[in-house]
Coordinates of C-alpha atoms in Angstrom, one line a residue:
M1 CA 27.1 -31.8 14.0
E2 CA 30.8 -30.3 15.2
R3 CA 29.0 -26.7 16.1
Y4 CA 26.3 -28.9 18.0
H5 CA 28.5 -30.5 19.9
Q6 CA 30.7 -27.6 20.9
W7 CA 27.8 -25.4 22.3
L8 CA 26.7 -28.5 24.4
A9 CA 30.7 -28.7 25.7
D10 CA 30.7 -24.9 26.3
P11 CA 30.6 -23.7 29.7
A12 CA 29.3 -19.9 29.0
I13 CA 26.1 -21.7 27.6
D14 CA 22.9 -22.1 30.2
E15 CA 22.0 -25.3 30.9
A16 CA 18.3 -24.6 30.0
T17 CA 19.4 -24.0 26.1
K18 CA 21.8 -27.2 26.8
E19 CA 18.7 -29.3 27.2
D20 CA 16.7 -27.2 24.5
L21 CA 19.3 -28.9 22.7
R22 CA 19.5 -32.3 23.7
S23 CA 16.0 -32.4 22.5
I24 CA 17.2 -32.6 19.1
A25 CA 19.8 -35.2 19.1
A26 CA 18.3 -37.2 17.0
D27 CA 17.2 -35.1 14.5
D28 CA 20.2 -35.1 12.0
K29 CA 17.9 -31.9 9.4
E30 CA 17.2 -29.3 12.7
I31 CA 20.9 -29.9 13.8
K32 CA 21.7 -29.1 9.9
E33 CA 19.3 -25.9 9.9
R34 CA 20.0 -24.5 13.0
F35 CA 23.8 -25.1 12.7
Y36 CA 25.3 -25.4 9.2
K37 CA 27.1 -22.1 9.7
E38 CA 27.4 -19.2 12.0
L39 CA 24.5 -16.8 11.8
E40 CA 25.8 -14.1 10.1
F41 CA 26.4 -10.6 10.7
G42 CA 26.0 -8.5 8.4
T43 CA 26.0 -5.3 6.5
G44 CA 22.4 -5.1 8.4
G45 CA 23.2 -7.0 11.5
L46 CA 21.7 -10.1 12.8
R47 CA 18.9 -11.0 11.5
G48 CA 17.3 -14.8 12.3
I49 CA 14.8 -17.6 13.6
I50 CA 14.7 -17.2 17.6
G51 CA 16.6 -20.4 18.8
A52 CA 19.2 -22.4 19.7
G53 CA 22.3 -23.0 17.5
S54 CA 24.8 -21.3 15.9
N55 CA 22.6 -20.0 13.2
R56 CA 19.4 -18.8 15.5
L57 CA 19.2 -15.7 17.3
N58 CA 19.9 -15.6 21.0
R59 CA 21.5 -14.5 23.9
Y60 CA 24.6 -15.2 22.5
T61 CA 24.6 -15.0 19.4
V62 CA 22.9 -11.5 20.2
G63 CA 25.7 -10.9 23.2
R64 CA 28.6 -11.7 20.8
A65 CA 27.7 -8.9 18.0
T66 CA 27.4 -6.3 21.3
Q67 CA 31.0 -7.3 22.6
G68 CA 32.4 -6.9 19.0
L69 CA 30.5 -3.8 18.7
A70 CA 31.7 -2.9 21.8
N71 CA 35.4 -3.8 20.8
Y72 CA 34.8 -1.7 17.7
I73 CA 33.5 1.4 19.8
L74 CA 36.6 1.2 22.3
K75 CA 39.0 1.2 19.5
E76 CA 37.6 4.4 18.6
G77 CA 37.8 6.1 21.8
T78 CA 34.2 6.9 21.8
Q79 CA 32.6 4.4 24.4
D80 CA 32.5 7.6 26.4
K81 CA 28.8 8.6 24.6
G82 CA 27.3 6.0 24.7
V83 CA 25.0 4.2 22.5
A84 CA 20.7 4.0 22.5
I85 CA 19.1 1.0 22.0
A86 CA 15.7 0.2 21.6
Y87 CA 13.2 -2.7 20.5
D88 CA 9.7 -3.8 19.2
S89 CA 6.6 -5.4 20.1
R90 CA 9.2 -9.0 19.0
H91 CA 9.3 -12.1 21.1
M92 CA 12.3 -11.3 23.0
S93 CA 12.8 -8.3 21.8
P94 CA 13.0 -6.8 26.0
E95 CA 15.2 -9.3 26.4
F96 CA 17.4 -9.1 23.8
A97 CA 17.4 -5.0 24.1
Q98 CA 18.6 -5.7 27.8
I99 CA 21.2 -8.5 27.4
A100 CA 22.9 -6.0 24.4
G101 CA 22.8 -2.9 27.6
L102 CA 24.7 -4.9 30.0
V103 CA 27.1 -6.2 27.5
L104 CA 27.8 -2.0 26.6
A105 CA 27.4 -1.5 30.8
G106 CA 30.1 -4.7 31.3
N107 CA 32.9 -2.9 28.6
G108 CA 32.0 0.7 30.7
I109 CA 29.9 2.2 27.5
K110 CA 26.9 3.7 28.1
A111 CA 23.7 2.3 27.3
Y112 CA 20.4 4.8 26.9
V113 CA 17.6 2.0 26.5
Y114 CA 14.1 2.7 25.9
P115 CA 11.4 2.2 28.6
S116 CA 9.3 0.3 26.2
L117 CA 8.8 -0.5 22.3
R118 CA 9.5 2.0 20.5
P119 CA 9.5 2.4 16.9
T120 CA 12.9 1.8 14.8
P121 CA 13.7 5.6 13.5
M122 CA 12.6 7.2 17.0
L123 CA 16.0 4.9 17.6
S124 CA 17.6 6.6 14.6
F125 CA 16.3 10.3 16.6
A126 CA 17.7 9.3 19.8
V127 CA 20.9 8.3 18.5
R128 CA 21.7 11.7 17.2
E129 CA 19.9 13.9 20.2
L130 CA 21.7 12.1 22.8
G131 CA 24.9 12.9 21.2
C132 CA 25.3 9.0 21.2
T133 CA 28.4 7.5 19.0
A134 CA 25.8 4.2 18.3
G135 CA 22.6 2.8 18.2
I136 CA 21.5 -0.5 18.7
V137 CA 17.5 -1.7 17.5
I138 CA 16.0 -4.8 18.4
T139 CA 13.4 -5.9 15.1
A140 CA 12.9 -8.3 11.9
S141 CA 10.7 -5.5 10.7
H142 CA 7.9 -7.5 9.1
N143 CA 9.5 -11.1 9.1
P144 CA 7.0 -13.8 10.4
P145 CA 7.0 -14.6 14.3
E146 CA 9.4 -16.7 14.5
Y147 CA 12.1 -13.9 13.7
N148 CA 13.8 -11.2 15.6
G149 CA 16.6 -9.2 14.4
Y150 CA 20.0 -6.8 15.4
K151 CA 20.3 -3.6 13.3
V152 CA 24.2 -1.2 14.4
Y153 CA 23.3 2.2 13.3
W154 CA 26.1 5.2 13.9
A155 CA 26.6 8.7 15.1
D156 CA 25.0 10.3 12.3
G157 CA 21.5 8.1 13.1
A158 CA 21.7 5.7 9.7
Q159 CA 22.5 2.6 9.3
V160 CA 26.5 2.0 8.9
V161 CA 27.7 2.1 5.3
A162 CA 31.2 1.0 4.1
P163 CA 33.7 0.6 5.2
R164 CA 32.6 0.9 8.9
D165 CA 30.1 -2.3 8.4
K166 CA 32.9 -3.8 7.2
D167 CA 35.7 -3.0 10.4
I168 CA 32.4 -3.8 12.6
I169 CA 31.0 -7.3 11.3
A170 CA 36.0 -7.8 11.7
E171 CA 35.0 -7.2 15.3
V172 CA 31.8 -9.6 15.7
N173 CA 33.9 -12.2 14.0
A174 CA 37.0 -12.0 15.8
V175 CA 35.1 -12.8 19.4
A176 CA 36.0 -16.0 19.0
S177 CA 33.8 -17.7 22.3
F178 CA 31.5 -16.3 24.4
G179 CA 33.7 -16.6 27.5
E180 CA 34.8 -13.5 26.4
I181 CA 31.4 -11.3 26.2
K182 CA 31.3 -9.2 29.5
E183 CA 28.2 -8.9 30.8
M184 CA 27.2 -6.6 33.4
A185 CA 24.9 -7.3 36.3
M186 CA 21.9 -5.1 35.8
D187 CA 22.2 -3.6 38.9
E188 CA 25.6 -2.9 38.1
A189 CA 25.3 -1.5 36.0
Q190 CA 22.4 0.5 37.0
A191 CA 24.4 1.4 40.2
K192 CA 27.5 2.8 38.0
G193 CA 25.3 4.7 35.8
L194 CA 26.4 2.5 32.7
F195 CA 22.2 0.8 32.0
Q196 CA 19.7 4.0 32.5
Y197 CA 16.4 4.2 30.8
T198 CA 15.2 7.3 28.5
S199 CA 13.6 10.1 29.5
Q200 CA 10.4 11.7 28.2
A201 CA 12.4 14.3 27.1
V202 CA 13.0 12.5 24.3
D203 CA 9.9 11.3 22.9
D204 CA 8.9 15.1 22.9
A205 CA 11.5 15.6 21.0
Y206 CA 10.5 12.8 18.6
D207 CA 6.8 14.3 18.6
A208 CA 7.8 17.5 18.0
N209 CA 10.3 17.0 14.5
V210 CA 7.2 14.4 12.9
L211 CA 4.9 17.6 13.9
A212 CA 8.0 20.3 11.8
Q213 CA 7.6 18.1 8.4
R214 CA 3.6 19.3 8.1
Q215 CA 3.6 21.1 4.5
S216 CA 0.6 23.3 4.7
P217 CA -1.1 22.1 8.8
E218 CA -3.6 25.0 7.8
I219 CA -4.9 22.4 5.6
I220 CA -5.3 19.7 8.7
Q221 CA -7.3 22.9 10.7
E222 CA -10.0 23.0 7.8
M223 CA -10.7 19.6 6.8
A224 CA -10.1 18.0 10.5
D225 CA -13.9 17.4 11.3
D226 CA -14.0 15.4 7.7
L227 CA -11.5 13.1 6.7
K228 CA -12.3 9.3 9.0
I229 CA -8.9 7.8 9.0
V230 CA -8.6 3.8 9.8
Y231 CA -5.4 2.9 11.5
T232 CA -4.2 -0.1 12.4
P233 CA -0.2 -0.7 15.0
I234 CA 0.0 -4.6 12.9
H235 CA 0.0 -5.5 16.8
G236 CA 3.8 -3.3 16.9
S237 CA 4.9 -0.1 18.4
G238 CA 3.3 2.2 15.9
N239 CA 0.0 1.6 18.3
L240 CA 1.1 5.1 20.6
P241 CA 4.1 7.2 18.8
V242 CA 1.4 7.6 15.0
R243 CA -1.9 8.2 17.2
R244 CA -0.2 10.8 19.0
A245 CA 1.5 12.7 16.1
L246 CA -2.1 12.1 13.9
E247 CA -3.6 13.6 17.3
K248 CA -1.6 16.5 17.9
A249 CA -1.5 17.6 14.4
G250 CA -4.9 18.3 14.5
F251 CA -6.7 14.7 13.4
H252 CA -10.2 14.1 15.2
Q253 CA -11.8 11.4 13.2
V254 CA -9.1 8.8 14.3
Y255 CA -10.5 5.2 14.4
V256 CA -7.8 2.3 15.1
V257 CA -8.5 -1.4 14.7
K258 CA -8.4 -2.4 18.0
E259 CA -7.8 -6.4 17.1
Q260 CA -4.6 -4.9 16.2
E261 CA -3.9 -2.0 18.5
L262 CA -1.8 -3.5 21.2
P263 CA 1.8 -5.3 20.8
D264 CA 1.4 -9.4 20.2
S265 CA 4.5 -11.3 19.4
D266 CA 2.5 -13.4 17.8
F267 CA 0.4 -11.4 15.2
T268 CA -2.4 -13.6 15.5
T269 CA -4.6 -12.1 13.7
V270 CA -2.3 -11.9 10.7
G271 CA 1.1 -14.1 10.9
Y272 CA 3.2 -12.2 8.4
P273 CA 3.0 -8.5 9.2
N274 CA 3.5 -7.2 6.7
P275 CA 1.8 -3.8 5.2
E276 CA 2.5 -4.5 1.8
D277 CA 0.5 -8.1 1.6
P278 CA -3.0 -6.9 1.5
K279 CA -4.2 -9.6 3.7
V280 CA -3.3 -7.4 6.8
F281 CA -5.6 -5.0 6.2
V282 CA -9.1 -7.0 6.2
L283 CA -9.8 -5.9 9.8
A284 CA -9.2 -2.9 8.9
Q285 CA -11.3 -2.6 5.7
K286 CA -14.2 -4.1 8.0
L287 CA -14.1 -0.8 10.4
A288 CA -13.9 1.4 7.3
E289 CA -16.9 0.1 5.7
E290 CA -18.4 0.8 9.1
K291 CA -17.5 4.3 9.9
G292 CA -16.9 5.7 6.1
A293 CA -13.2 6.0 6.3
D294 CA -11.6 7.7 3.6
I295 CA -8.4 6.3 4.0
I296 CA -7.0 3.6 5.9
V297 CA -3.1 3.0 7.2
G298 CA -0.8 0.6 8.5
T299 CA 2.6 0.5 10.5
D300 CA 4.4 -2.4 9.7
P301 CA 6.0 -3.7 13.5
D302 CA 8.7 -1.5 14.0
C303 CA 6.7 1.1 12.1
D304 CA 9.3 2.0 9.4
R305 CA 6.9 1.3 6.9
V306 CA 3.8 2.6 5.5
G307 CA 0.4 1.0 3.8
A308 CA -2.4 2.7 2.7
M309 CA -5.9 2.0 1.0
V310 CA -8.2 4.2 -0.1
R311 CA -11.5 4.8 -2.0
N312 CA -11.1 4.6 -6.1
D313 CA -13.8 5.9 -8.1
K314 CA -16.2 3.1 -7.4
G315 CA -15.8 4.1 -3.6
E316 CA -14.1 0.5 -3.3
Y317 CA -10.6 0.3 -1.0
V318 CA -7.5 -0.2 -3.1
V319 CA -4.1 -0.9 -2.3
L320 CA -1.4 2.0 -2.6
T321 CA 1.7 0.3 -3.0
G322 CA 4.8 1.9 -1.9
N323 CA 5.8 3.4 -5.7
M324 CA 2.3 5.1 -5.9
T325 CA 2.2 6.2 -2.7
G326 CA 6.1 7.6 -3.0
A327 CA 5.6 9.8 -5.7
L328 CA 1.8 10.4 -4.2
L329 CA 3.8 12.0 -1.3
T330 CA 6.7 13.1 -3.1
E331 CA 4.1 15.9 -5.4
Y332 CA 2.4 16.7 -2.3
I333 CA 5.9 18.0 -1.2
L334 CA 7.2 19.1 -4.7
S335 CA 3.7 21.2 -5.0
Q336 CA 3.5 22.6 -1.7
K337 CA 7.3 23.5 -1.1
K338 CA 7.4 25.8 -5.1
A339 CA 3.3 27.4 -3.5
K340 CA 4.5 28.4 -0.5
G341 CA 8.5 29.5 -2.3
T342 CA 10.5 27.3 0.8
L343 CA 11.3 24.8 -2.2
P344 CA 15.5 24.6 -2.1
A345 CA 17.1 25.9 -5.4
N346 CA 19.3 23.0 -4.4
G347 CA 16.7 20.4 -3.1
A348 CA 17.2 16.9 -3.7
V349 CA 15.1 14.0 -4.0
I350 CA 16.4 10.2 -3.6
K351 CA 14.9 6.7 -4.4
T352 CA 16.3 3.6 -4.8
I353 CA 17.0 2.3 -8.0
V354 CA 14.0 -0.4 -7.9
S355 CA 11.2 2.0 -7.3
T356 CA 9.5 3.4 -9.4
E357 CA 11.3 6.4 -12.7
M358 CA 8.5 9.0 -12.3
I359 CA 10.3 10.0 -9.7
R360 CA 12.6 11.5 -12.7
P361 CA 9.9 13.6 -15.1
M362 CA 8.6 14.8 -11.6
C363 CA 11.4 16.5 -10.2
E364 CA 12.9 17.6 -13.7
A365 CA 9.4 19.6 -14.0
Y366 CA 9.7 21.1 -10.5
G367 CA 13.2 22.1 -10.5
V368 CA 14.7 19.5 -7.9
E369 CA 17.6 16.8 -8.1
L370 CA 16.7 13.4 -7.9
M371 CA 19.3 11.2 -7.0
D372 CA 19.6 6.8 -7.0
V373 CA 21.2 4.5 -4.7
L374 CA 21.2 1.0 -3.9
T375 CA 18.5 -0.7 -1.7
G376 CA 18.6 -0.7 1.5
F377 CA 17.5 3.0 3.5
K378 CA 21.2 3.8 5.4
F379 CA 22.2 4.3 1.7
I380 CA 19.9 8.1 2.0
G381 CA 20.9 8.5 5.7
E382 CA 24.5 8.2 4.5
K383 CA 23.7 11.5 1.2
I384 CA 21.7 13.5 4.0
K385 CA 24.8 13.4 5.7
G386 CA 26.7 14.0 3.0
F387 CA 24.4 17.0 2.5
E388 CA 25.5 18.7 5.6
E389 CA 29.0 18.1 5.5
T390 CA 29.2 19.4 1.8
G391 CA 26.5 22.0 1.9
S392 CA 25.7 20.6 -1.7
H393 CA 21.8 20.0 -1.7
S394 CA 18.8 20.0 1.1
Y395 CA 17.4 17.5 1.2
V396 CA 13.6 17.3 0.8
F397 CA 12.6 13.8 0.7
G398 CA 13.0 9.9 -0.1
F399 CA 11.5 6.9 -0.8
E400 CA 12.0 3.2 -1.6
E401 CA 9.4 1.5 -3.1
S402 CA 9.2 -1.0 0.1
Y403 CA 7.0 1.0 1.8
G404 CA 9.5 3.6 3.3
C405 CA 9.6 7.2 3.7
L406 CA 11.5 10.2 5.4
A407 CA 10.6 13.5 5.3
G408 CA 12.7 15.8 7.6
T409 CA 16.4 15.2 9.1
Y410 CA 16.2 14.5 12.1
A411 CA 16.1 10.7 11.8
R412 CA 18.3 8.5 8.8
D413 CA 16.3 5.8 8.6
K414 CA 12.3 5.2 6.6
D415 CA 9.5 6.1 9.6
A416 CA 6.1 5.6 9.0
V417 CA 5.3 8.1 12.1
V418 CA 5.5 11.0 9.2
A419 CA 4.9 8.9 7.2
T420 CA 1.4 8.5 8.1
L421 CA 1.2 11.5 9.2
L422 CA 1.6 13.4 5.8
I423 CA 0.1 10.7 3.8
C424 CA -3.3 12.3 6.2
E425 CA -2.1 15.6 5.5
M426 CA -2.1 14.7 1.5
A427 CA -5.8 12.9 2.1
A428 CA -7.0 16.2 3.6
Y429 CA -5.6 18.8 0.4
Y430 CA -7.3 16.4 -2.0
K431 CA -10.4 16.0 -0.5
K432 CA -10.9 19.3 -0.2
Q433 CA -11.0 19.5 -3.5
G434 CA -13.3 17.2 -3.7
M435 CA -10.8 14.7 -4.5
T436 CA -9.9 11.3 -3.8
L437 CA -6.0 10.5 -2.5
Y438 CA -6.9 7.6 -5.6
D439 CA -8.0 10.8 -8.5
G440 CA -4.6 12.4 -6.8
L441 CA -2.9 8.4 -8.3
M442 CA -4.7 8.8 -11.4
A443 CA -3.6 13.2 -12.3
L444 CA 0.3 12.1 -11.6
Y445 CA -0.7 9.7 -14.1
E446 CA -2.3 11.9 -16.7
K447 CA 0.7 14.5 -15.7
Y448 CA 3.9 12.4 -15.8
G449 CA 3.1 8.9 -17.7
Y450 CA 1.5 5.8 -16.5
F451 CA 4.3 4.6 -14.8
R452 CA 3.7 1.2 -13.0
E453 CA 5.6 -1.3 -11.3
G454 CA 5.7 -5.3 -9.5
V455 CA 7.9 -7.2 -8.0
K456 CA 7.5 -11.1 -8.3
S457 CA 9.9 -12.5 -5.4
L458 CA 10.9 -16.2 -4.8
T459 CA 10.7 -18.0 -1.1
M460 CA 13.3 -20.6 -1.4
K461 CA 14.1 -21.7 2.5
G462 CA 17.0 -23.3 4.0
L463 CA 19.8 -24.5 3.1
D464 CA 18.4 -25.4 0.0
G465 CA 17.3 -22.0 -1.3
V466 CA 20.5 -20.3 -0.2
E467 CA 22.4 -22.4 -2.8
K468 CA 18.3 -22.1 -5.7
I469 CA 19.0 -18.1 -4.5
Q470 CA 23.1 -18.9 -6.2
K471 CA 22.2 -20.4 -8.9
I472 CA 19.7 -18.5 -10.7
M473 CA 22.0 -15.5 -9.9
A474 CA 25.3 -17.2 -11.3
A475 CA 22.6 -18.0 -14.2
F476 CA 21.5 -14.5 -14.8
R477 CA 25.1 -13.1 -14.5
A478 CA 26.4 -15.8 -16.6
E479 CA 24.0 -14.9 -19.9
T480 CA 22.5 -12.0 -20.5
P481 CA 18.9 -12.1 -21.8
A482 CA 18.4 -11.0 -24.9
S483 CA 14.3 -9.7 -24.0
F484 CA 12.0 -10.2 -21.3
G485 CA 8.7 -9.8 -22.9
G486 CA 9.2 -10.1 -26.1
V487 CA 11.6 -6.4 -25.5
D488 CA 14.8 -6.6 -25.9
V489 CA 17.3 -5.2 -24.0
V490 CA 19.9 -2.3 -23.9
W491 CA 21.9 -2.4 -20.6
A492 CA 23.1 -4.6 -18.8
K493 CA 24.4 -3.8 -15.5
D494 CA 26.0 -6.0 -13.0
Y495 CA 26.9 -4.1 -9.7
K496 CA 28.3 -6.9 -8.0
T497 CA 30.9 -7.1 -10.7
Q498 CA 30.3 -3.8 -11.3
A499 CA 30.2 -3.6 -15.5
F500 CA 27.7 -2.0 -16.9
K501 CA 27.0 -3.0 -20.4
N502 CA 25.2 -2.2 -23.8
L503 CA 23.8 -4.7 -25.3
K504 CA 23.8 -2.2 -28.6
T505 CA 26.3 -0.4 -28.8
G506 CA 29.1 -2.6 -27.0
E507 CA 29.9 0.8 -25.6
E508 CA 30.9 -0.5 -21.2
T509 CA 31.1 2.1 -18.8
G510 CA 31.6 1.2 -15.0
S511 CA 28.9 1.6 -11.6
P512 CA 28.3 4.8 -10.6
L513 CA 27.7 3.0 -6.9
P514 CA 29.0 0.8 -5.1
V515 CA 29.4 -3.5 -5.0
S516 CA 26.2 -5.0 -4.4
D517 CA 24.6 -8.8 -5.5
V518 CA 22.9 -7.1 -7.8
V519 CA 21.6 -7.4 -11.7
Y520 CA 20.0 -4.6 -13.8
Y521 CA 17.8 -4.7 -17.1
T522 CA 17.0 -0.9 -19.0
L523 CA 15.1 -2.4 -22.3
E524 CA 14.7 -1.0 -25.1
D525 CA 11.0 0.4 -24.2
G526 CA 12.2 2.5 -20.8
S527 CA 11.0 -1.0 -19.6
W528 CA 13.7 -2.1 -16.1
I529 CA 14.1 -5.7 -14.7
C530 CA 15.9 -6.1 -11.0
V531 CA 17.0 -9.1 -10.2
R532 CA 19.0 -9.3 -6.2
P533 CA 18.5 -11.4 -3.6
S534 CA 17.0 -9.6 -0.3
G535 CA 19.0 -9.1 2.4
T536 CA 16.0 -10.4 5.5
E537 CA 14.0 -12.8 3.6
P538 CA 14.8 -16.6 2.0
K539 CA 13.3 -14.8 -0.6
L540 CA 14.6 -13.6 -4.4
K541 CA 13.2 -11.3 -5.9
F542 CA 12.7 -9.6 -8.8
Y543 CA 11.6 -5.6 -9.7
I544 CA 10.2 -4.8 -12.5
G545 CA 9.2 -1.1 -14.1
V546 CA 7.7 0.5 -17.0
K547 CA 5.5 3.3 -18.2
G548 CA 2.8 1.9 -20.8
T549 CA 0.7 4.6 -23.1
S550 CA -2.4 3.2 -20.1
L551 CA -2.1 1.6 -16.6
A552 CA -4.2 -1.7 -19.1
D553 CA -1.3 -1.5 -21.2
A554 CA 1.1 -0.8 -17.9
Q555 CA -0.5 -3.6 -16.4
A556 CA 0.1 -6.3 -19.9
K557 CA 3.8 -5.2 -19.7
I558 CA 4.0 -6.1 -16.4
A559 CA 2.1 -9.4 -16.6
A560 CA 4.3 -10.1 -20.1
V561 CA 7.6 -10.0 -18.2
E562 CA 6.7 -12.2 -15.3
A563 CA 5.8 -14.5 -17.5
D564 CA 9.2 -14.3 -19.0
I565 CA 10.7 -14.0 -15.5
D566 CA 9.0 -17.8 -14.5
A567 CA 10.2 -18.8 -17.7
K568 CA 14.0 -17.8 -17.2
V569 CA 13.5 -18.6 -13.6
A570 CA 12.1 -22.4 -14.2
A571 CA 15.4 -23.0 -17.2
V572 CA 18.0 -22.7 -14.6

């Protein structure tokens, strides 16, 4: 209750916010949820439910985060370069973006703000295009409507990574009171040139870079009238950029889901706007049936994730998972570059540790190096920066199982605009051969093996949920399971303690990757299970990867592991 009363007494907090807080004075549970902690500025920034309170996203928590970032930039001495800001279609996104810009202005740092909603990858691009020292994007990605968030990028266009992330967090935490937040009035900020909107030229340059990622533009020209595409922006920021990219690339048969075309902060037609959930494609599927579409594509609110549905061998629309899309795109890009003689000798593909292992034999076949990184696209962005600095490798493609990928290095975050373009180009490529993308996927299984993956997410909300997640993680660390689904565990890898142990030989090694709250098990048959708390949602996630003798065998292996996980969690 102490924080609650501090807010009520704080002269820096406006009367409307205090009135909102007085309205919950008799609700101890609500007060506890809103005030049991400070909304933590973590390595990815802020994400939380919008509302008044220390554990909520509001003008004060956003202002404090921006003041901390400004203090860090001033200490670095890079304030003259300015900061780019973008936002999506969520509640309060434009307002939070403006507050961030005016706090930067109050600290003498120029803010370059997009004049209307834009995809997250366009922010990543703008940071580099405008030569900024940092970037901010206001988004909660695919979270439910009551959430919003605040992500910080650095000069290379990627989200901040260690040790810079910890240094920024320290500066944010050092802002002891809201009275320390320096916010300039809009009129003054614009008059002094410290708050300005980005120009059309930035959008045009982004579009040109996206179009440059086409592997075989001639295939699009040849198949443009034949390939039918249904697209849904799911009420988010992808509507204009994705349609522009498809139009400029030459696709003629693009049908947009009208009910989901315009921005809608409540995501009325879906509620939970995640392209990983097939339910968001109900309206798109209806339109696809009407138009006889070859492919359905949907992007999440900040347009960094893409989901797709394609026709199977029975003509029914089926979901492509992020792993399936990643594998198809990797094969397509590698094969096209090899055919054209543009595959670099030092080429590298990057994936996260929880993404499909099908990429391993694929990269071996094409003679490119495969690199694994921790979950989070910022680690792929960090690798790209390293390649540029050392010249050790040439980036070819990167993806993560959670429906995000990037071709090209113009951005340093996953980009659903370029992903949509390449998925449609790939569909045109297969259609020219009389195949669907589903047929292409089946061909990959025959070529590389029947790799299948699953994700089991356990949602645990509130303070009780946080404690339960911690308890389950502690249990898995305290006693390594002997087996999953009847198959023995060989390697137990704890990325938090950095200790890797072979249970069969007793061999012990250290981790090649940074510290993270992740436990990873490799089984005797090559299957793997990874356990980690979500960094953005109140979820505990179990990732599963198997290789079967057939699709049915692979699916049976996943089912056996999932049942075993249920039993293990129930026993905690």
